[in-house]
Coordinates of C-alpha atoms and ligand atoms in Angstrom, one line a residue:
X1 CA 0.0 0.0 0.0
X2 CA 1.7 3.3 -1.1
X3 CA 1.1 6.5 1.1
X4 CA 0.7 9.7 0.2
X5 CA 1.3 12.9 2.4
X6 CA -0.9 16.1 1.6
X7 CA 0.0 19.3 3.0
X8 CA -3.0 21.8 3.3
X9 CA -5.0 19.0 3.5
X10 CA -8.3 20.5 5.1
X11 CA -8.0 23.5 2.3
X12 CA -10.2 23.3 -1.0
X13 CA -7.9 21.5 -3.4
X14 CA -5.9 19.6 -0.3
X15 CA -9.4 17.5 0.9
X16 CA -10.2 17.0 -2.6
X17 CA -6.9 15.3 -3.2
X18 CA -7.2 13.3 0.2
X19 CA -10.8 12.3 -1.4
X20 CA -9.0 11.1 -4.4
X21 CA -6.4 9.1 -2.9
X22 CA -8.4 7.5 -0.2
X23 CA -10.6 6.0 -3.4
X24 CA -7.3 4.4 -4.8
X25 CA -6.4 2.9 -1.7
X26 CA -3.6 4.9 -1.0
X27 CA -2.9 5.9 2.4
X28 CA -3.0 9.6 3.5
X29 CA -1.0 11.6 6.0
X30 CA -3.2 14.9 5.9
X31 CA -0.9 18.0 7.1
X32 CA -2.9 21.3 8.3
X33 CA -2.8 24.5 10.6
X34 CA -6.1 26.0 9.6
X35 CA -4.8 28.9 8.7
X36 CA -7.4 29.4 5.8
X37 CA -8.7 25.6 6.0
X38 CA -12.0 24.1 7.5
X39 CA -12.1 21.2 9.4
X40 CA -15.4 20.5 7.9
X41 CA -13.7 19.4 4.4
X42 CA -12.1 16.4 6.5
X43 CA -14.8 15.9 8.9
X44 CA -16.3 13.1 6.9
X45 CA -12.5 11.5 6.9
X46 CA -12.3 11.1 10.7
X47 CA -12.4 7.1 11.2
X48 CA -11.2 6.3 7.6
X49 CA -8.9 3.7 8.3
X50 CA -6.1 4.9 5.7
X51 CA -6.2 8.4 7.0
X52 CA -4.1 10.6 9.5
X53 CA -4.0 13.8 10.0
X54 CA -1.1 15.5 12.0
X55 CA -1.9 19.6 13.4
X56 CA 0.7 21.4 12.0
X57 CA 2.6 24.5 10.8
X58 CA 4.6 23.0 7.4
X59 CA 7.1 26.2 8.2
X60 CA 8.5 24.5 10.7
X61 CA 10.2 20.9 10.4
X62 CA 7.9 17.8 10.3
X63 CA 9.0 14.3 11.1
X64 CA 7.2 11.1 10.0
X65 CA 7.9 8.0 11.2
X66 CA 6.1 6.1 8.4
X67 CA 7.7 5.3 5.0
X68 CA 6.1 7.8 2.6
X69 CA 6.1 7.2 -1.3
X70 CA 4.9 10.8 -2.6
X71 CA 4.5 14.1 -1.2
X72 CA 1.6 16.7 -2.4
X73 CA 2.9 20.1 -0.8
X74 CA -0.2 22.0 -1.5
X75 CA -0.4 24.4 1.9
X76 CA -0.4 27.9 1.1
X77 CA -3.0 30.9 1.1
X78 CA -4.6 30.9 -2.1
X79 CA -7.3 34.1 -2.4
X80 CA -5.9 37.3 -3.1
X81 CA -7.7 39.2 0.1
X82 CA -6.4 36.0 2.2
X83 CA -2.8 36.7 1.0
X84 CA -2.9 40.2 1.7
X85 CA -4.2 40.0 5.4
X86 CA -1.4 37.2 6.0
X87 CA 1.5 38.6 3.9
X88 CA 4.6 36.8 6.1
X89 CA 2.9 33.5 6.4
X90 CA 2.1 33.6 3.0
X91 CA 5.5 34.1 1.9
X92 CA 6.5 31.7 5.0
X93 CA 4.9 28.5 3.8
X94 CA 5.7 28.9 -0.1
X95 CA 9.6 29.2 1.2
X96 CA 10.1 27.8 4.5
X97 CA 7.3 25.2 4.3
X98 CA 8.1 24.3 0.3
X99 CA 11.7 23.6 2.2
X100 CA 10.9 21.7 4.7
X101 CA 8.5 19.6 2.1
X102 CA 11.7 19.0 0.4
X103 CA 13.7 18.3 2.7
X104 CA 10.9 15.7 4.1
X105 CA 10.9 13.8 0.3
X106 CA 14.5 13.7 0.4
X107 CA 14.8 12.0 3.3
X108 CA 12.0 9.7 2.7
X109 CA 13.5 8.9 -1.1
X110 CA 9.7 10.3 -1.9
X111 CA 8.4 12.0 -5.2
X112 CA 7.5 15.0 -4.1
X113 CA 4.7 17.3 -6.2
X114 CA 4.4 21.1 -5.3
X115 CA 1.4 23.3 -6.1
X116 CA 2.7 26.3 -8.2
X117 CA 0.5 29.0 -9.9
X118 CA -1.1 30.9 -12.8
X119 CA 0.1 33.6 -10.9
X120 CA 3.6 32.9 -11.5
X121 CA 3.3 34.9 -15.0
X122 CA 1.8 38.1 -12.8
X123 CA -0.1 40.1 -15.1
X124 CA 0.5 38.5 -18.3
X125 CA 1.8 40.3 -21.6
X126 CA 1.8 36.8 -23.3
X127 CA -1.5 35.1 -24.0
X128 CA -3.0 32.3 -23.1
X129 CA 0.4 31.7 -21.0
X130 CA 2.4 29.1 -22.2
X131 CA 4.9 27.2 -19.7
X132 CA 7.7 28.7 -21.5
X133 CA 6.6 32.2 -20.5
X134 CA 9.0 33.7 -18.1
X135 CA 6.0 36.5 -16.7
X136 CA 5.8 40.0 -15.6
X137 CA 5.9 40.1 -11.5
X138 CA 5.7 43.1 -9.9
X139 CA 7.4 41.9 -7.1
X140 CA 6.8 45.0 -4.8
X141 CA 3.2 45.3 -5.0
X142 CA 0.9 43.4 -2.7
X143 CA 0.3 40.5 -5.0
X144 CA 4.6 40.1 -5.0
X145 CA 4.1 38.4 -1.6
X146 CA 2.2 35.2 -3.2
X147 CA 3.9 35.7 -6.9
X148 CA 7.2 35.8 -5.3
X149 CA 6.7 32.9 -3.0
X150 CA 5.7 30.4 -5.9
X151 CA 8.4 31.6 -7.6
X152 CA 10.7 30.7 -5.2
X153 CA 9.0 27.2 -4.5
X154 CA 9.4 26.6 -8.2
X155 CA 13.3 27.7 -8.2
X156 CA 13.7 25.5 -5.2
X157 CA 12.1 22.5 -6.6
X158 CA 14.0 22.7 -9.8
X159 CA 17.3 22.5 -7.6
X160 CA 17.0 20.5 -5.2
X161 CA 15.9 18.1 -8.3
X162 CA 19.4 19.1 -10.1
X163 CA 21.3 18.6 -7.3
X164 CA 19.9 16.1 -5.4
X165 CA 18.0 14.4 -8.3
X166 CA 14.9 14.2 -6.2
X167 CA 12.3 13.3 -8.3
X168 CA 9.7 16.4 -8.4
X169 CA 6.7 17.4 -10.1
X170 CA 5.3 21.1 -10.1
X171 CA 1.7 22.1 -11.4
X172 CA 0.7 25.3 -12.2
X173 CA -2.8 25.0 -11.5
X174 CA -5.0 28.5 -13.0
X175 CA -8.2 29.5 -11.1
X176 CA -9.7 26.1 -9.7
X177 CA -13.2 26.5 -8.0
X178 CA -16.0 23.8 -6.5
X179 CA -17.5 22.4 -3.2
X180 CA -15.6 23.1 -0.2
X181 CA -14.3 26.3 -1.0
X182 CA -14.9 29.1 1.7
X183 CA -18.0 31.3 1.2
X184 CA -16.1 34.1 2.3
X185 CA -12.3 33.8 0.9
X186 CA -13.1 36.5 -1.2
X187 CA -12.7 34.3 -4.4
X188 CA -15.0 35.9 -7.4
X189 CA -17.0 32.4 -7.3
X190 CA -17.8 32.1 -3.8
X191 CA -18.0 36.2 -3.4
X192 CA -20.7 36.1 -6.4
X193 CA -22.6 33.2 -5.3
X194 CA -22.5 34.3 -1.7
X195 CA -24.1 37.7 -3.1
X196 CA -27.1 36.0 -4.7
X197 CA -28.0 33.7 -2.0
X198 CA -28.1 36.7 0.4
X199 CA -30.2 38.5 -2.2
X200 CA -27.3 41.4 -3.0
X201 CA -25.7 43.3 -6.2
X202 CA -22.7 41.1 -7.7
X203 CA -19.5 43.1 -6.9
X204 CA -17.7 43.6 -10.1
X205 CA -14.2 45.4 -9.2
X206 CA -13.0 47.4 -12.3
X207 CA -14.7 47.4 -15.4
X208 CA -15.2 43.6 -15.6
X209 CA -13.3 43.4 -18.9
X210 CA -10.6 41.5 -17.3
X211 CA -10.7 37.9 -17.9
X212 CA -10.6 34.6 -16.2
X213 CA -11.0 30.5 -17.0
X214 CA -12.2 28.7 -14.6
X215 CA -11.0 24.8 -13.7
X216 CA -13.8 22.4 -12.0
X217 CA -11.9 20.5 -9.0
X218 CA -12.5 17.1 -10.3
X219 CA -10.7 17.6 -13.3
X220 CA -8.4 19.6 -11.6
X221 CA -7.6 16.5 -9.1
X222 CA -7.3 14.6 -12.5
X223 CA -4.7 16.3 -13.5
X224 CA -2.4 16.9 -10.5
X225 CA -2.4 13.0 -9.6
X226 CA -1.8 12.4 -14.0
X227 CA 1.4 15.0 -13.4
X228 CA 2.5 12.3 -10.3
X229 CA 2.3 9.6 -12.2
X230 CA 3.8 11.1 -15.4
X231 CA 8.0 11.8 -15.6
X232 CA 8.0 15.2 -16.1
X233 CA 10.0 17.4 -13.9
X234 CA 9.5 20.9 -15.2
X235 CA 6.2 23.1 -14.5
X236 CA 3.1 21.9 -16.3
X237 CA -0.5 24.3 -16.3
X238 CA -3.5 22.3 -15.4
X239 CA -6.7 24.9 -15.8
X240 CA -9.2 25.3 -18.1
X241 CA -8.4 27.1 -21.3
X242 CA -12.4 28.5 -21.5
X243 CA -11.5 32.4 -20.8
X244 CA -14.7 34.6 -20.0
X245 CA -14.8 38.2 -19.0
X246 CA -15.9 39.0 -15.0
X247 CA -18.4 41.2 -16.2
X248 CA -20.0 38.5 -18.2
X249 CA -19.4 35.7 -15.6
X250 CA -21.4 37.8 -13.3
X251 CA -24.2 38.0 -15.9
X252 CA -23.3 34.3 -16.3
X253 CA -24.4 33.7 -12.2
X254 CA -27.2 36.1 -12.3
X255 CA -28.9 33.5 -14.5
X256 CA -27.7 30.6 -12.7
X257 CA -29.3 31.6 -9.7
X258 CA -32.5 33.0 -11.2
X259 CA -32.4 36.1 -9.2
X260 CA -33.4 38.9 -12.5
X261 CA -34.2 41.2 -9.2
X262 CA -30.2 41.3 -8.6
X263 CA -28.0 43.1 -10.9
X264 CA -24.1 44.2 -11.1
X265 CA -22.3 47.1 -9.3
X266 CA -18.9 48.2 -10.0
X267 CA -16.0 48.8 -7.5
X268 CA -12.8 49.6 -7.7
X269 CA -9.8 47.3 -9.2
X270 CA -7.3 45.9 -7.3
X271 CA -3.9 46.8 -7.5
X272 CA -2.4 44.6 -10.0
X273 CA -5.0 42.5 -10.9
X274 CA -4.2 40.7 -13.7
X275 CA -5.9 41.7 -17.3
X276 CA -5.9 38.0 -19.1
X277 CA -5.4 35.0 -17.6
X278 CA -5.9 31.9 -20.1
X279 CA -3.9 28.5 -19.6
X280 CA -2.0 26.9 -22.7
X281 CA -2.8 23.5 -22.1
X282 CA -0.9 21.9 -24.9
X283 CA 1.7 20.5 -23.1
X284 CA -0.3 18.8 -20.3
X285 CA -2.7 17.4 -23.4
X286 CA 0.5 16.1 -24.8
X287 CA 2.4 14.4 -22.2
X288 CA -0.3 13.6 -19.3
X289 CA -3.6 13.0 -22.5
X290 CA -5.3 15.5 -19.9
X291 CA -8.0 18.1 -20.8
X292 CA -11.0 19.3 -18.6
X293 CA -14.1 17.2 -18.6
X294 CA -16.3 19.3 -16.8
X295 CA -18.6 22.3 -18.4
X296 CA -18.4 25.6 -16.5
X297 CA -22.7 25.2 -16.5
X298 CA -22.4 21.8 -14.7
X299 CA -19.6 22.7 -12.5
X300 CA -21.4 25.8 -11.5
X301 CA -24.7 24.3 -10.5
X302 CA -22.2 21.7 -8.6
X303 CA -20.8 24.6 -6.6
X304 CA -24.0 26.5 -6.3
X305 CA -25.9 23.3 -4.7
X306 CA -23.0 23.2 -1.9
X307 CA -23.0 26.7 -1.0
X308 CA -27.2 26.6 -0.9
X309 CA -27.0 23.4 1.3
X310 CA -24.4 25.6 3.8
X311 CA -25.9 25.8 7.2
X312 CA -27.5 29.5 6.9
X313 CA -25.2 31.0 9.2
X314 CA -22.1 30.7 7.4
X315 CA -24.2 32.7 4.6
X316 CA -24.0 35.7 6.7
X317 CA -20.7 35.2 8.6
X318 CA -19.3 38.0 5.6
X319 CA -16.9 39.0 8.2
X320 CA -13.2 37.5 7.1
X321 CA -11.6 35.1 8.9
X322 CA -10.0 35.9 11.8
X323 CA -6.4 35.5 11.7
X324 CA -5.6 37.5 14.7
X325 CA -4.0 34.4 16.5
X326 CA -1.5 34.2 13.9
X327 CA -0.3 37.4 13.5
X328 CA 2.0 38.8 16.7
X329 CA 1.2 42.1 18.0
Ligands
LIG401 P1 -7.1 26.8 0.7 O1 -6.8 28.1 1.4 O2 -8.5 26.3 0.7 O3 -6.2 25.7 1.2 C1 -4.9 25.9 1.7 C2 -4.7 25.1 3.0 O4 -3.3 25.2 3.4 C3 -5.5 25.5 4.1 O5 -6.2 24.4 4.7 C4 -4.6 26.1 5.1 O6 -5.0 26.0 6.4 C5 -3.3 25.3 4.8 N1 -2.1 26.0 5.2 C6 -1.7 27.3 4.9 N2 -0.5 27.5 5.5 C7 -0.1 26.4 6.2 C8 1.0 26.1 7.0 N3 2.0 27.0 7.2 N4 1.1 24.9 7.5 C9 0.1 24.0 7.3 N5 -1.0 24.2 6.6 C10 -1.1 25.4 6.0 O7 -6.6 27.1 -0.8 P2 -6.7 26.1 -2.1 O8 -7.5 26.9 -3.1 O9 -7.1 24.8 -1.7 O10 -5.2 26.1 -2.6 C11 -4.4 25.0 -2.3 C12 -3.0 25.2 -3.0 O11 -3.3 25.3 -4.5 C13 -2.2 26.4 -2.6 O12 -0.9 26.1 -2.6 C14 -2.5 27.4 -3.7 O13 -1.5 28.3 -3.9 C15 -2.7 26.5 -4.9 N6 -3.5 27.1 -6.0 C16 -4.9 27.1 -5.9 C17 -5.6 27.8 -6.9 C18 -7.1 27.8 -6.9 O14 -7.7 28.3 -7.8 N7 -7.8 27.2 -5.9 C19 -4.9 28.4 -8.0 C20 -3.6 28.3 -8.0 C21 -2.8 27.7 -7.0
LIG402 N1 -13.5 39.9 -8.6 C1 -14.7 40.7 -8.8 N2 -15.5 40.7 -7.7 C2 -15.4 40.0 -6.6 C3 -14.2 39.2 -6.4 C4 -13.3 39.2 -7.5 O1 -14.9 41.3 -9.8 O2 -16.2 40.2 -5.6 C5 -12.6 39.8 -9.7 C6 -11.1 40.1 -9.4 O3 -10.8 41.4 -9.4 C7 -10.4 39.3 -10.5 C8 -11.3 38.1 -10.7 O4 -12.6 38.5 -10.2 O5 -10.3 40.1 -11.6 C9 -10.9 36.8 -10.1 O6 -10.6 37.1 -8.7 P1 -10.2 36.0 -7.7 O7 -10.0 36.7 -6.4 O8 -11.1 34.9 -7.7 O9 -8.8 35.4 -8.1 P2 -7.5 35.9 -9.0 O10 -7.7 35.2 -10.3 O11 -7.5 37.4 -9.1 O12 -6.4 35.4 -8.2

């Protein structure tokens, strides 16, 4: 029986993944600190008898005592207004924590995968991004933090499989969305559909002409464990090459919803928010035979079935989550 250790494990992707594994009889080690996770997406996981889960900060060093075949580092902040409010952990986890993962798979003799970024290529100026693209990071504005950080994992994966020849995997994984995600992450799919269930205006920051494609988690999960099993050492996108505007994805969950009373207000941009974002998928058609599965309609209704059956008070818990306990005075 191989096992399988998932960082971020109680996080959107992270208990998808677990989900994943568990159905192909591996064995899981799930890694978490809550930082932005639930313990609700593992809940269900409790008394499965191939799972584990260990409470834990990945920046600091983490010993196993089992033998551990592959490595899924996937702990990390991953919504903009959750990346802001914890900057130095942010920054922490893709550097520290990617090293410590590292280290971890090199002492195990483990394959290790790491879970890079669209946002790696900042705010593109090549379109859709190709893997080859080297990106336009501003590394000083408050995006830089997350950008930075997944460079850095990247750079560090790439050596220590030169130098040490540990056998790594990195995914670039573009805007991902499904069950499970936080209502209140700020994310535009749970920030939309949170809107229309409490009966409010879509929030559309800038104009809306800046554009997004948006990946359903199962073929998402598809494609990260296709990249572990695959050869490849060097960065692969796995997203959804179907790009739509935000102003007509709004218009897009107006309908969904049914709510023709609601209609779309306009705030202001954030800094650096990027203008295109589009995945070219070529290479992960090519050397994984991947592709989504999944139609935005179905994986929509999907999403918008698990945030209506929500106990009603996490609808209205708008507030952000607190992170005070992590942050020293
Ligand atoms: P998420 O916030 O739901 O999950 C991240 C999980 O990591 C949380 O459970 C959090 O508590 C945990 N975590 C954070 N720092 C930690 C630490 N120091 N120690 C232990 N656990 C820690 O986010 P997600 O959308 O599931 O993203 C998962 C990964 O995928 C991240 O690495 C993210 O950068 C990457 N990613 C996601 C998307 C997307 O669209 N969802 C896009 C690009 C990249
Ligand atoms: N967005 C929006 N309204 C919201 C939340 C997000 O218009 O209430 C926009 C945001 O400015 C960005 C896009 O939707 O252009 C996707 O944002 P998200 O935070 O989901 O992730 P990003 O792709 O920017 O990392």
């Amino acid at each position: 029986m191989e096992r399988v250790l998932i960082t971020g494990v109680a996080g959107f992707i992270g208990s998808h993944l677990a989900d994943y594994f568990l159905n192909k009889e591996y064995h899981v080690i799930g890694v978490d600190n809550f930082i932005t996770g639930n313990v609700r997406n593992i809940a269900h996981l409790k008394d499965h008898p191939g799972f584990k889960f260990i409470e834990h900060d990945v920046t600091n060093p983490l010993y196993i005592d089992e033998d551990l075949h592959y490595i899924l580092h996937f702990a990390s902040p991953a919504s903009p207004i959750d990346y802001l409010k914890i900057p130095i952990q942010t920054m922490k986890v893709g550097a520290m924590g990617t090293h410590n993962m590292l280290g971890l798979a090199k002492a195990k003799k483990a394959r290790i995968l790491v879970a890079s970024t669209s946002e790696v290529y900042g705010d593109p100026l090549e379109h859709p991004q190709k893997e080859t693209y080297w990106g336009n990071v501003n590394p000083v504005g408050p995006r830089g933090v997350y950008d930075e950080a997944k460079r850095y994992l990247e750079a560090l994966t790439m050596a220590y499989h030169r130098f040490h020849g540990l056998e790594t995997r990195i995914v670039r994984i573009f805007n991902t969305y499904g069950p499970r995600m936080r209502l209140n992450d700020g994310r535009v799919i749970p920030a939309f559909m949170g809107q229309v269930l409490r009966g409010e205006n879509l929030t559309v920051f800038g104009d809306g002409s800046q554009t997004r494609s948006f990946c359903y988690i199962d073929d998402q999960v598809e494609g990260i464990y296709r990249l572990l099993q695959s050869d490849y050492p060097e960065p692969v996108n796995i997203g959804n090459p179907e790009e739509i505007s935000i102003r007509d994805f709004a218009e897009e969950i107006l309908k969904l919803s049914g709510r023709d009373d609601l209609t779309v207000t306009y705030k202001p941009l954030p800094v650096d928010d990027p203008k295109r974002r589009c995945p070219d998928i070529t290479l992960a058609k090519r050397i994984l035979g991947w592709e989504p599965r999944v139609s935005r309609s179905e994986g929509l209704k999907n999403t918008f079935e698990y945030f209506k059956s929500l106990p009603a008070e996490e609808l209205y818990k708008t507030e952000h989550k607190d992170f005070s306990k992590y942050i020293k005075p």
